[in-house]
GROMACS .gro file of C-alpha atoms in nm:
model
  439
    1MET     CA    1   4.715  -6.162   6.126
    2THR     CA    2   4.549  -5.830   6.172
    3GLN     CA    3   4.411  -5.659   5.859
    4THR     CA    4   4.452  -5.287   5.848
    5THR     CA    5   4.234  -5.052   5.650
    6ASP     CA    6   4.383  -4.753   5.465
    7THR     CA    7   4.188  -4.450   5.573
    8THR     CA    8   4.378  -4.209   5.359
    9ALA     CA    9   4.133  -3.996   5.149
   10PRO     CA   10   4.166  -4.028   4.772
   11PRO     CA   11   4.333  -3.737   4.599
   12PRO     CA   12   4.088  -3.470   4.487
   13ALA     CA   13   3.968  -3.493   4.127
   14PRO     CA   14   4.113  -3.232   3.892
   15PRO     CA   15   3.883  -2.937   3.845
   16ALA     CA   16   3.654  -2.950   3.545
   17PRO     CA   17   3.744  -2.715   3.262
   18PRO     CA   18   3.547  -2.395   3.283
   19SER     CA   19   3.242  -2.390   3.060
   20PRO     CA   20   3.230  -2.113   2.806
   21ARG     CA   21   3.051  -1.808   2.946
   22ARG     CA   22   2.713  -1.742   2.795
   23PRO     CA   23   2.639  -1.380   2.715
   24ARG     CA   24   2.415  -1.220   2.971
   25ILE     CA   25   2.177  -1.099   2.703
   26HIS     CA   26   2.101  -1.333   2.417
   27ARG     CA   27   2.152  -1.191   2.066
   28ALA     CA   28   1.790  -1.266   1.991
   29TRP     CA   29   1.681  -0.976   2.213
   30PHE     CA   30   1.897  -0.734   2.016
   31VAL     CA   31   1.737  -0.858   1.697
   32ALA     CA   32   1.393  -0.816   1.851
   33ALA     CA   33   1.486  -0.463   1.964
   34VAL     CA   34   1.589  -0.364   1.612
   35ALA     CA   35   1.266  -0.512   1.477
   36PHE     CA   36   1.071  -0.315   1.740
   37VAL     CA   37   1.237   0.015   1.638
   38THR     CA   38   1.178  -0.065   1.270
   39ILE     CA   39   0.810  -0.132   1.324
   40ILE     CA   40   0.777   0.185   1.530
   41GLY     CA   41   0.923   0.376   1.234
   42ALA     CA   42   0.679   0.204   1.002
   43ALA     CA   43   0.399   0.353   1.208
   44ALA     CA   44   0.522   0.699   1.102
   45PHE     CA   45   0.483   0.601   0.739
   46ARG     CA   46   0.121   0.501   0.796
   47SER     CA   47   0.035   0.794   1.022
   48LEU     CA   48   0.116   1.072   0.778
   49PRO     CA   49  -0.139   1.033   0.493
   50GLY     CA   50  -0.442   1.136   0.701
   51LEU     CA   51  -0.258   1.453   0.805
   52LEU     CA   52  -0.179   1.550   0.442
   53ILE     CA   53  -0.532   1.556   0.298
   54ASP     CA   54  -0.623   1.914   0.396
   55PRO     CA   55  -0.278   2.070   0.334
   56LEU     CA   56  -0.243   1.917  -0.011
   57HIS     CA   57  -0.599   2.011  -0.097
   58GLY     CA   58  -0.530   2.370   0.011
   59GLU     CA   59  -0.195   2.407  -0.169
   60PHE     CA   60  -0.253   2.227  -0.496
   61GLY     CA   61  -0.632   2.226  -0.519
   62TRP     CA   62  -0.635   1.848  -0.562
   63SER     CA   63  -0.964   1.685  -0.473
   64ARG     CA   64  -0.982   1.468  -0.166
   65GLY     CA   65  -1.073   1.179  -0.392
   66THR     CA   66  -0.744   1.226  -0.582
   67ILE     CA   67  -0.546   1.236  -0.262
   68GLY     CA   68  -0.744   0.939  -0.131
   69LEU     CA   69  -0.643   0.746  -0.447
   70ALA     CA   70  -0.273   0.774  -0.350
   71VAL     CA   71  -0.355   0.658   0.004
   72SER     CA   72  -0.559   0.366  -0.135
   73VAL     CA   73  -0.272   0.254  -0.358
   74ASN     CA   74  -0.042   0.269  -0.055
   75LEU     CA   75  -0.280   0.062   0.159
   76ALA     CA   76  -0.349  -0.196  -0.116
   77LEU     CA   77   0.022  -0.255  -0.186
   78TYR     CA   78   0.091  -0.277   0.186
   79GLY     CA   79  -0.147  -0.568   0.202
   80LEU     CA   80  -0.070  -0.739  -0.129
   81THR     CA   81   0.304  -0.730  -0.065
   82ALA     CA   82   0.266  -0.897   0.277
   83PRO     CA   83   0.203  -1.257   0.157
   84PHE     CA   84   0.522  -1.245  -0.052
   85ALA     CA   85   0.739  -1.065   0.202
   86ALA     CA   86   0.820  -1.390   0.386
   87ALA     CA   87   0.921  -1.551   0.057
   88LEU     CA   88   1.152  -1.259  -0.018
   89MET     CA   89   1.311  -1.289   0.327
   90ASP     CA   90   1.365  -1.663   0.279
   91ARG     CA   91   1.529  -1.600  -0.057
   92PHE     CA   92   1.740  -1.292   0.012
   93GLY     CA   93   1.749  -1.260   0.392
   94ILE     CA   94   1.570  -1.045   0.647
   95ARG     CA   95   1.845  -0.782   0.668
   96ARG     CA   96   1.864  -0.713   0.294
   97VAL     CA   97   1.487  -0.699   0.242
   98VAL     CA   98   1.426  -0.463   0.538
   99ALA     CA   99   1.721  -0.236   0.451
  100VAL     CA  100   1.606  -0.203   0.089
  101ALA     CA  101   1.245  -0.149   0.205
  102LEU     CA  102   1.349   0.137   0.441
  103THR     CA  103   1.552   0.297   0.164
  104VAL     CA  104   1.261   0.280  -0.079
  105ILE     CA  105   1.034   0.444   0.183
  106ALA     CA  106   1.287   0.722   0.238
  107VAL     CA  107   1.315   0.788  -0.136
  108GLY     CA  108   0.937   0.789  -0.184
  109SER     CA  109   0.866   1.015   0.111
  110GLY     CA  110   1.153   1.250   0.029
  111LEU     CA  111   1.049   1.292  -0.336
  112THR     CA  112   0.703   1.413  -0.233
  113VAL     CA  113   0.866   1.741  -0.129
  114PHE     CA  114   0.935   1.816  -0.497
  115MET     CA  115   0.605   1.701  -0.649
  116SER     CA  116   0.382   1.930  -0.847
  117SER     CA  117   0.125   1.688  -0.999
  118SER     CA  118  -0.115   1.445  -0.838
  119TRP     CA  119   0.026   1.147  -1.033
  120GLN     CA  120   0.356   1.203  -0.850
  121LEU     CA  121   0.178   1.163  -0.516
  122VAL     CA  122   0.035   0.830  -0.639
  123LEU     CA  123   0.386   0.721  -0.759
  124TYR     CA  124   0.588   0.839  -0.463
  125TRP     CA  125   0.355   0.782  -0.169
  126GLY     CA  126   0.124   0.522  -0.316
  127LEU     CA  127   0.367   0.294  -0.502
  128LEU     CA  128   0.709   0.339  -0.341
  129VAL     CA  129   0.606   0.384   0.022
  130GLY     CA  130   0.335   0.117  -0.020
  131LEU     CA  131   0.582  -0.144  -0.148
  132GLY     CA  132   0.841  -0.054   0.121
  133SER     CA  133   0.603  -0.060   0.416
  134GLY     CA  134   0.440  -0.381   0.289
  135SER     CA  135   0.777  -0.555   0.315
  136MET     CA  136   0.777  -0.478   0.687
  137ALA     CA  137   0.424  -0.592   0.764
  138LEU     CA  138   0.331  -0.885   0.993
  139ALA     CA  139   0.552  -1.117   0.792
  140PHE     CA  140   0.859  -0.935   0.924
  141ALA     CA  141   0.762  -0.976   1.290
  142ALA     CA  142   0.655  -1.338   1.235
  143THR     CA  143   0.982  -1.429   1.058
  144VAL     CA  144   1.201  -1.270   1.328
  145THR     CA  145   1.007  -1.445   1.603
  146ASP     CA  146   1.008  -1.786   1.435
  147ARG     CA  147   1.379  -1.786   1.356
  148TRP     CA  148   1.524  -1.630   1.672
  149PHE     CA  149   1.294  -1.756   1.950
  150THR     CA  150   1.184  -2.101   2.061
  151GLU     CA  151   1.070  -1.977   2.403
  152ARG     CA  152   0.883  -1.649   2.465
  153ARG     CA  153   0.740  -1.646   2.114
  154GLY     CA  154   0.403  -1.524   2.236
  155LEU     CA  155   0.565  -1.244   2.438
  156VAL     CA  156   0.784  -1.130   2.152
  157THR     CA  157   0.496  -1.141   1.904
  158GLY     CA  158   0.287  -0.928   2.140
  159ILE     CA  159   0.569  -0.680   2.188
  160LEU     CA  160   0.630  -0.643   1.813
  161THR     CA  161   0.258  -0.608   1.748
  162ALA     CA  162   0.237  -0.336   2.013
  163ALA     CA  163   0.525  -0.151   1.843
  164SER     CA  164   0.290  -0.035   1.572
  165ALA     CA  165   0.050   0.122   1.821
  166SER     CA  166   0.344   0.271   2.013
  167GLY     CA  167   0.477   0.426   1.695
  168GLN     CA  168   0.140   0.577   1.623
  169LEU     CA  169   0.135   0.729   1.972
  170ILE     CA  170   0.485   0.874   1.924
  171PHE     CA  171   0.465   1.005   1.569
  172LEU     CA  172   0.108   1.131   1.529
  173PRO     CA  173   0.134   1.427   1.769
  174LEU     CA  174   0.480   1.517   1.633
  175LEU     CA  175   0.378   1.500   1.268
  176SER     CA  176   0.053   1.686   1.327
  177TRP     CA  177   0.246   1.964   1.505
  178LEU     CA  178   0.490   1.988   1.213
  179VAL     CA  179   0.206   2.002   0.962
  180GLU     CA  180   0.020   2.269   1.152
  181GLU     CA  181   0.319   2.488   1.245
  182HIS     CA  182   0.562   2.437   0.955
  183GLY     CA  183   0.364   2.276   0.673
  184TRP     CA  184   0.348   1.929   0.526
  185ARG     CA  185   0.696   1.924   0.367
  186PRO     CA  186   0.892   1.909   0.697
  187ALA     CA  187   0.664   1.623   0.803
  188SER     CA  188   0.746   1.430   0.485
  189VAL     CA  189   1.118   1.493   0.537
  190THR     CA  190   1.086   1.371   0.899
  191VAL     CA  191   0.939   1.041   0.776
  192ALA     CA  192   1.217   1.004   0.515
  193LEU     CA  193   1.488   1.069   0.776
  194SER     CA  194   1.322   0.827   1.023
  195ALA     CA  195   1.348   0.553   0.763
  196LEU     CA  196   1.713   0.632   0.681
  197VAL     CA  197   1.822   0.651   1.044
  198VAL     CA  198   1.704   0.295   1.106
  199VAL     CA  199   1.894   0.147   0.807
  200PRO     CA  200   2.241   0.132   0.978
  201PHE     CA  201   2.093  -0.035   1.285
  202VAL     CA  202   1.925  -0.293   1.062
  203TRP     CA  203   2.244  -0.357   0.866
  204LEU     CA  204   2.476  -0.377   1.172
  205LEU     CA  205   2.255  -0.550   1.432
  206LEU     CA  206   1.994  -0.753   1.242
  207ARG     CA  207   2.095  -1.101   1.134
  208ASP     CA  208   1.894  -1.343   0.924
  209HIS     CA  209   1.946  -1.650   1.141
  210PRO     CA  210   2.103  -1.745   1.480
  211ALA     CA  211   2.352  -1.968   1.294
  212ASP     CA  212   2.497  -1.656   1.131
  213VAL     CA  213   2.646  -1.564   1.474
  214GLY     CA  214   2.703  -1.920   1.593
  215GLN     CA  215   2.415  -1.922   1.841
  216ALA     CA  216   2.102  -2.125   1.905
  217PRO     CA  217   1.762  -1.962   1.904
  218TYR     CA  218   1.660  -1.823   2.243
  219GLY     CA  219   1.542  -2.127   2.445
  220GLY     CA  220   1.627  -2.369   2.165
  221VAL     CA  221   1.912  -2.584   2.028
  222TYR     CA  222   2.164  -2.486   1.766
  223ALA     CA  223   2.067  -2.570   1.409
  224GLU     CA  224   2.241  -2.501   1.086
  225LYS     CA  225   2.094  -2.239   0.856
  226SER     CA  226   1.884  -2.396   0.584
  227ALA     CA  227   1.941  -2.322   0.218
  228PRO     CA  228   1.746  -2.034   0.067
  229VAL     CA  229   1.390  -2.135  -0.021
  230THR     CA  230   1.319  -2.071  -0.389
  231GLY     CA  231   0.965  -2.213  -0.410
  232ALA     CA  232   0.804  -2.010  -0.132
  233ALA     CA  233   0.630  -1.767  -0.363
  234ARG     CA  234   0.487  -2.058  -0.567
  235ARG     CA  235   0.356  -2.218  -0.247
  236THR     CA  236   0.200  -1.884  -0.142
  237VAL     CA  237   0.000  -1.870  -0.463
  238GLY     CA  238  -0.086  -2.241  -0.446
  239VAL     CA  239  -0.227  -2.204  -0.090
  240LEU     CA  240  -0.440  -1.915  -0.214
  241LEU     CA  241  -0.583  -2.121  -0.501
  242ARG     CA  242  -0.670  -2.410  -0.264
  243ALA     CA  243  -0.821  -2.184   0.003
  244ALA     CA  244  -1.025  -1.994  -0.255
  245ARG     CA  245  -1.221  -2.310  -0.322
  246THR     CA  246  -1.357  -2.311   0.033
  247GLY     CA  247  -1.638  -2.104   0.188
  248PRO     CA  248  -1.468  -2.004   0.513
  249PHE     CA  249  -1.190  -1.830   0.321
  250TRP     CA  250  -1.427  -1.593   0.151
  251LEU     CA  251  -1.617  -1.522   0.469
  252LEU     CA  252  -1.295  -1.452   0.656
  253ALA     CA  253  -1.161  -1.242   0.370
  254GLY     CA  254  -1.491  -1.050   0.349
  255THR     CA  255  -1.512  -0.973   0.719
  256PHE     CA  256  -1.151  -0.873   0.734
  257ALA     CA  257  -1.193  -0.647   0.429
  258ILE     CA  258  -1.466  -0.469   0.625
  259CYS     CA  259  -1.231  -0.453   0.923
  260GLY     CA  260  -0.970  -0.276   0.716
  261ALA     CA  261  -1.228  -0.050   0.558
  262THR     CA  262  -1.353   0.069   0.900
  263THR     CA  263  -1.007   0.112   1.058
  264ASN     CA  264  -0.709   0.196   0.832
  265GLY     CA  265  -0.921   0.309   0.538
  266LEU     CA  266  -1.175   0.514   0.730
  267VAL     CA  267  -1.064   0.628   1.076
  268GLN     CA  268  -0.688   0.634   1.028
  269THR     CA  269  -0.719   0.818   0.694
  270HIS     CA  270  -1.024   1.042   0.738
  271PHE     CA  271  -1.081   1.097   1.111
  272VAL     CA  272  -0.840   1.396   1.132
  273PRO     CA  273  -0.982   1.586   0.830
  274ALA     CA  274  -1.338   1.502   0.944
  275ALA     CA  275  -1.274   1.643   1.291
  276HIS     CA  276  -1.103   1.944   1.132
  277ASP     CA  277  -1.420   2.002   0.926
  278HIS     CA  278  -1.602   2.053   1.260
  279GLY     CA  279  -1.344   2.309   1.380
  280MET     CA  280  -1.117   2.078   1.585
  281PRO     CA  281  -0.743   2.165   1.555
  282ILE     CA  282  -0.537   1.911   1.365
  283THR     CA  283  -0.306   1.849   1.662
  284ALA     CA  284  -0.606   1.775   1.892
  285ALA     CA  285  -0.759   1.536   1.638
  286ALA     CA  286  -0.426   1.361   1.580
  287SER     CA  287  -0.379   1.321   1.957
  288LEU     CA  288  -0.718   1.148   1.981
  289LEU     CA  289  -0.614   0.914   1.701
  290ALA     CA  290  -0.288   0.841   1.886
  291VAL     CA  291  -0.480   0.752   2.202
  292ILE     CA  292  -0.664   0.489   2.000
  293GLY     CA  293  -0.326   0.316   1.968
  294VAL     CA  294  -0.293   0.291   2.344
  295PHE     CA  295  -0.623   0.111   2.390
  296ASP     CA  296  -0.556  -0.090   2.076
  297VAL     CA  297  -0.284  -0.277   2.271
  298VAL     CA  298  -0.516  -0.346   2.565
  299GLY     CA  299  -0.799  -0.460   2.340
  300THR     CA  300  -0.580  -0.697   2.138
  301ILE     CA  301  -0.437  -0.868   2.446
  302ALA     CA  302  -0.786  -0.903   2.596
  303SER     CA  303  -0.920  -1.042   2.268
  304GLY     CA  304  -0.649  -1.308   2.265
  305TRP     CA  305  -0.751  -1.411   2.618
  306PHE     CA  306  -1.116  -1.428   2.511
  307THR     CA  307  -1.024  -1.631   2.200
  308ASP     CA  308  -0.875  -1.903   2.420
  309ARG     CA  309  -1.206  -1.936   2.604
  310PHE     CA  310  -1.491  -1.857   2.366
  311GLU     CA  311  -1.594  -1.945   2.012
  312ALA     CA  312  -1.401  -1.731   1.769
  313ARG     CA  313  -1.680  -1.667   1.520
  314ARG     CA  314  -1.914  -1.539   1.795
  315LEU     CA  315  -1.643  -1.308   1.920
  316LEU     CA  316  -1.599  -1.169   1.570
  317SER     CA  317  -1.969  -1.108   1.539
  318VAL     CA  318  -1.978  -0.919   1.868
  319TYR     CA  319  -1.671  -0.710   1.779
  320TYR     CA  320  -1.812  -0.603   1.440
  321ALA     CA  321  -2.153  -0.527   1.580
  322LEU     CA  322  -2.010  -0.304   1.856
  323ARG     CA  323  -1.783  -0.128   1.609
  324GLY     CA  324  -2.076  -0.057   1.380
  325VAL     CA  325  -2.280   0.096   1.661
  326SER     CA  326  -1.993   0.324   1.763
  327LEU     CA  327  -1.944   0.450   1.405
  328LEU     CA  328  -2.315   0.533   1.374
  329PHE     CA  329  -2.280   0.763   1.676
  330LEU     CA  330  -1.960   0.933   1.565
  331PRO     CA  331  -2.116   1.207   1.343
  332MET     CA  332  -2.304   1.334   1.652
  333LEU     CA  333  -1.984   1.349   1.855
  334LEU     CA  334  -1.761   1.553   1.626
  335ALA     CA  335  -1.720   1.909   1.763
  336PRO     CA  336  -1.463   2.191   1.780
  337SER     CA  337  -1.334   2.072   2.116
  338ILE     CA  338  -1.274   1.741   2.295
  339HIS     CA  339  -1.557   1.645   2.528
  340PRO     CA  340  -1.634   1.336   2.744
  341PRO     CA  341  -1.858   1.152   2.491
  342MET     CA  342  -1.580   1.179   2.228
  343ILE     CA  343  -1.324   1.043   2.480
  344PHE     CA  344  -1.560   0.752   2.547
  345PHE     CA  345  -1.578   0.683   2.171
  346ILE     CA  346  -1.197   0.690   2.142
  347VAL     CA  347  -1.154   0.443   2.430
  348PHE     CA  348  -1.434   0.215   2.311
  349TYR     CA  349  -1.326   0.219   1.945
  350GLY     CA  350  -0.958   0.174   2.041
  351LEU     CA  351  -1.038  -0.143   2.235
  352ASP     CA  352  -1.206  -0.279   1.922
  353TRP     CA  353  -0.948  -0.161   1.665
  354VAL     CA  354  -0.760  -0.487   1.602
  355ALA     CA  355  -0.946  -0.710   1.851
  356THR     CA  356  -1.061  -0.896   1.538
  357VAL     CA  357  -0.712  -1.028   1.470
  358PRO     CA  358  -0.681  -1.312   1.732
  359PRO     CA  359  -1.018  -1.477   1.647
  360THR     CA  360  -0.950  -1.440   1.273
  361ILE     CA  361  -0.611  -1.613   1.312
  362ALA     CA  362  -0.778  -1.883   1.527
  363LEU     CA  363  -1.036  -1.952   1.255
  364CYS     CA  364  -0.762  -1.970   0.988
  365ARG     CA  365  -0.576  -2.217   1.208
  366GLU     CA  366  -0.895  -2.420   1.263
  367HIS     CA  367  -0.979  -2.454   0.894
  368TYR     CA  368  -0.639  -2.453   0.722
  369GLY     CA  369  -0.394  -2.616   0.963
  370GLU     CA  370  -0.028  -2.589   0.859
  371ASP     CA  371  -0.118  -2.346   0.580
  372SER     CA  372  -0.298  -2.113   0.821
  373ALA     CA  373  -0.020  -1.854   0.835
  374ILE     CA  374  -0.015  -1.814   0.455
  375VAL     CA  375  -0.395  -1.809   0.444
  376PHE     CA  376  -0.397  -1.537   0.707
  377GLY     CA  377  -0.148  -1.344   0.489
  378TRP     CA  378  -0.404  -1.344   0.206
  379VAL     CA  379  -0.684  -1.256   0.445
  380LEU     CA  380  -0.465  -0.967   0.562
  381ALA     CA  381  -0.431  -0.860   0.199
  382SER     CA  382  -0.812  -0.837   0.177
  383HIS     CA  383  -0.800  -0.624   0.490
  384GLN     CA  384  -0.576  -0.374   0.313
  385VAL     CA  385  -0.776  -0.385  -0.013
  386GLY     CA  386  -1.088  -0.298   0.188
  387ALA     CA  387  -0.892  -0.014   0.353
  388ALA     CA  388  -0.777   0.108   0.014
  389VAL     CA  389  -1.127   0.118  -0.130
  390VAL     CA  390  -1.268   0.322   0.158
  391ALA     CA  391  -0.964   0.553   0.173
  392PHE     CA  392  -1.045   0.653  -0.187
  393ALA     CA  393  -1.429   0.637  -0.157
  394GLY     CA  394  -1.425   0.841   0.162
  395GLY     CA  395  -1.240   1.123  -0.011
  396VAL     CA  396  -1.479   1.113  -0.304
  397ALA     CA  397  -1.782   1.118  -0.072
  398ARG     CA  398  -1.642   1.423   0.108
  399ASP     CA  399  -1.601   1.602  -0.229
  400VAL     CA  400  -1.955   1.513  -0.340
  401PHE     CA  401  -2.156   1.556  -0.021
  402GLY     CA  402  -1.948   1.820   0.157
  403SER     CA  403  -1.914   1.610   0.475
  404TYR     CA  404  -1.818   1.264   0.591
  405ASP     CA  405  -2.152   1.177   0.750
  406VAL     CA  406  -2.260   0.938   0.480
  407VAL     CA  407  -1.927   0.756   0.512
  408TRP     CA  408  -1.972   0.694   0.885
  409TYR     CA  409  -2.328   0.563   0.836
  410ALA     CA  410  -2.229   0.336   0.548
  411SER     CA  411  -1.941   0.197   0.750
  412GLY     CA  412  -2.173   0.120   1.038
  413ALA     CA  413  -2.393  -0.078   0.794
  414LEU     CA  414  -2.085  -0.264   0.664
  415CYS     CA  415  -1.997  -0.367   1.021
  416ALA     CA  416  -2.351  -0.506   1.065
  417ALA     CA  417  -2.298  -0.717   0.753
  418ALA     CA  418  -1.962  -0.840   0.883
  419ALA     CA  419  -2.126  -0.942   1.211
  420LEU     CA  420  -2.374  -1.160   1.019
  421MET     CA  421  -2.099  -1.306   0.794
  422ALA     CA  422  -1.894  -1.409   1.100
  423LEU     CA  423  -2.187  -1.610   1.234
  424VAL     CA  424  -2.227  -1.793   0.900
  425ILE     CA  425  -1.872  -1.938   0.923
  426ARG     CA  426  -1.923  -2.305   1.006
  427ARG     CA  427  -1.712  -2.495   1.251
  428ARG     CA  428  -1.485  -2.753   1.098
  429PRO     CA  429  -1.613  -3.107   1.167
  430GLY     CA  430  -1.457  -3.254   1.479
  431VAL     CA  431  -1.375  -2.914   1.637
  432ALA     CA  432  -1.530  -2.840   1.971
  433ALA     CA  433  -1.788  -2.563   1.995
  434SER     CA  434  -1.555  -2.356   2.210
  435PRO     CA  435  -1.203  -2.417   2.340
  436PRO     CA  436  -1.179  -2.546   2.691
  437PRO     CA  437  -1.087  -2.268   2.934
  438THR     CA  438  -0.730  -2.262   3.056
  439ALA     CA  439  -0.604  -2.172   3.393
   0.00000   0.00000   0.00000
């Protein structure tokens, strides 16, 4: 018997059901875009005080020390609010906290148009704008990145950090032109409107968690939204109490306080009026300050690359020493017009502006592990307290001595002290002297 083989091909398998189409652009990028615009707007709130010192002094006769007091309250609250901002976002949600913060800023900035006494400047600009802008500090960017991104976290963090410098570049020339051509009130109204315009975008596009829209984080897996955290503020205070019993915390807080004193408190607040004292137009001085923001981005990225390869405390020491030298030369560079040595100072100082942040975060991570983010929040608070002190003291010194020269020299000396303090920070036992270089 002959056996035959059936060569007929099997019937084709039924087609697989189509998989649901994924959106071309993940929702996380829209959330990051709203955060970017919000942080750019926040740069306007921080750019204006330095432009108001001379106009308010001229119109109301208030001393520069009095005006500096309002700026110092603003800077201090910006820093002291930051450690608790993440707790507020965990409890009430990112969207609500940011929308309320923007509204508070708009109210505070708008009310300054009607003020007639110096205490109102402290209340409106110092208290209200300080609390509002503090709720959108680094905690906002960190919370958005942690919740919405599993991949590209470093890229998104860098972009959101750069938003602050970009906002300074955008708003400083505009606000300085408004102040010089139309007075300080239109500039204050512009800041208020900038805050209000962003509120609808925050409310409509910003979401607290990917689960709110049924998505997974970018590059991650879907996870249900956790219940609101009610003990975050208590943990924030507890971490501070534990860290305060260690030496590295006080050295890091001290060096970062000097960092704030010599950046936000000194240059951001007093550079424009100091240059104006030497005959430079306000718009030209504000443009120089805006250029610092451009090189700030370059310097921060480069500092992060260096921090991966060299010992963080030595980097900090070098950064503070170089900053101190540049500030000692600044009084000799101020002139009615922009000249090449001044441009060199702006580039050099801009590269160093926040270069201290990556090695400071690295040292917090080295010494405090899983609590490092909260510890850095408190170290950032010291940064703003230092800025607040010098914002006030710089105005008083200008009133007493008739110039800012003593302020520049004292700040150079402070940077020298910070360079020595950074070297005193000991390495944690078991940590290598310097991280191995990466490809």
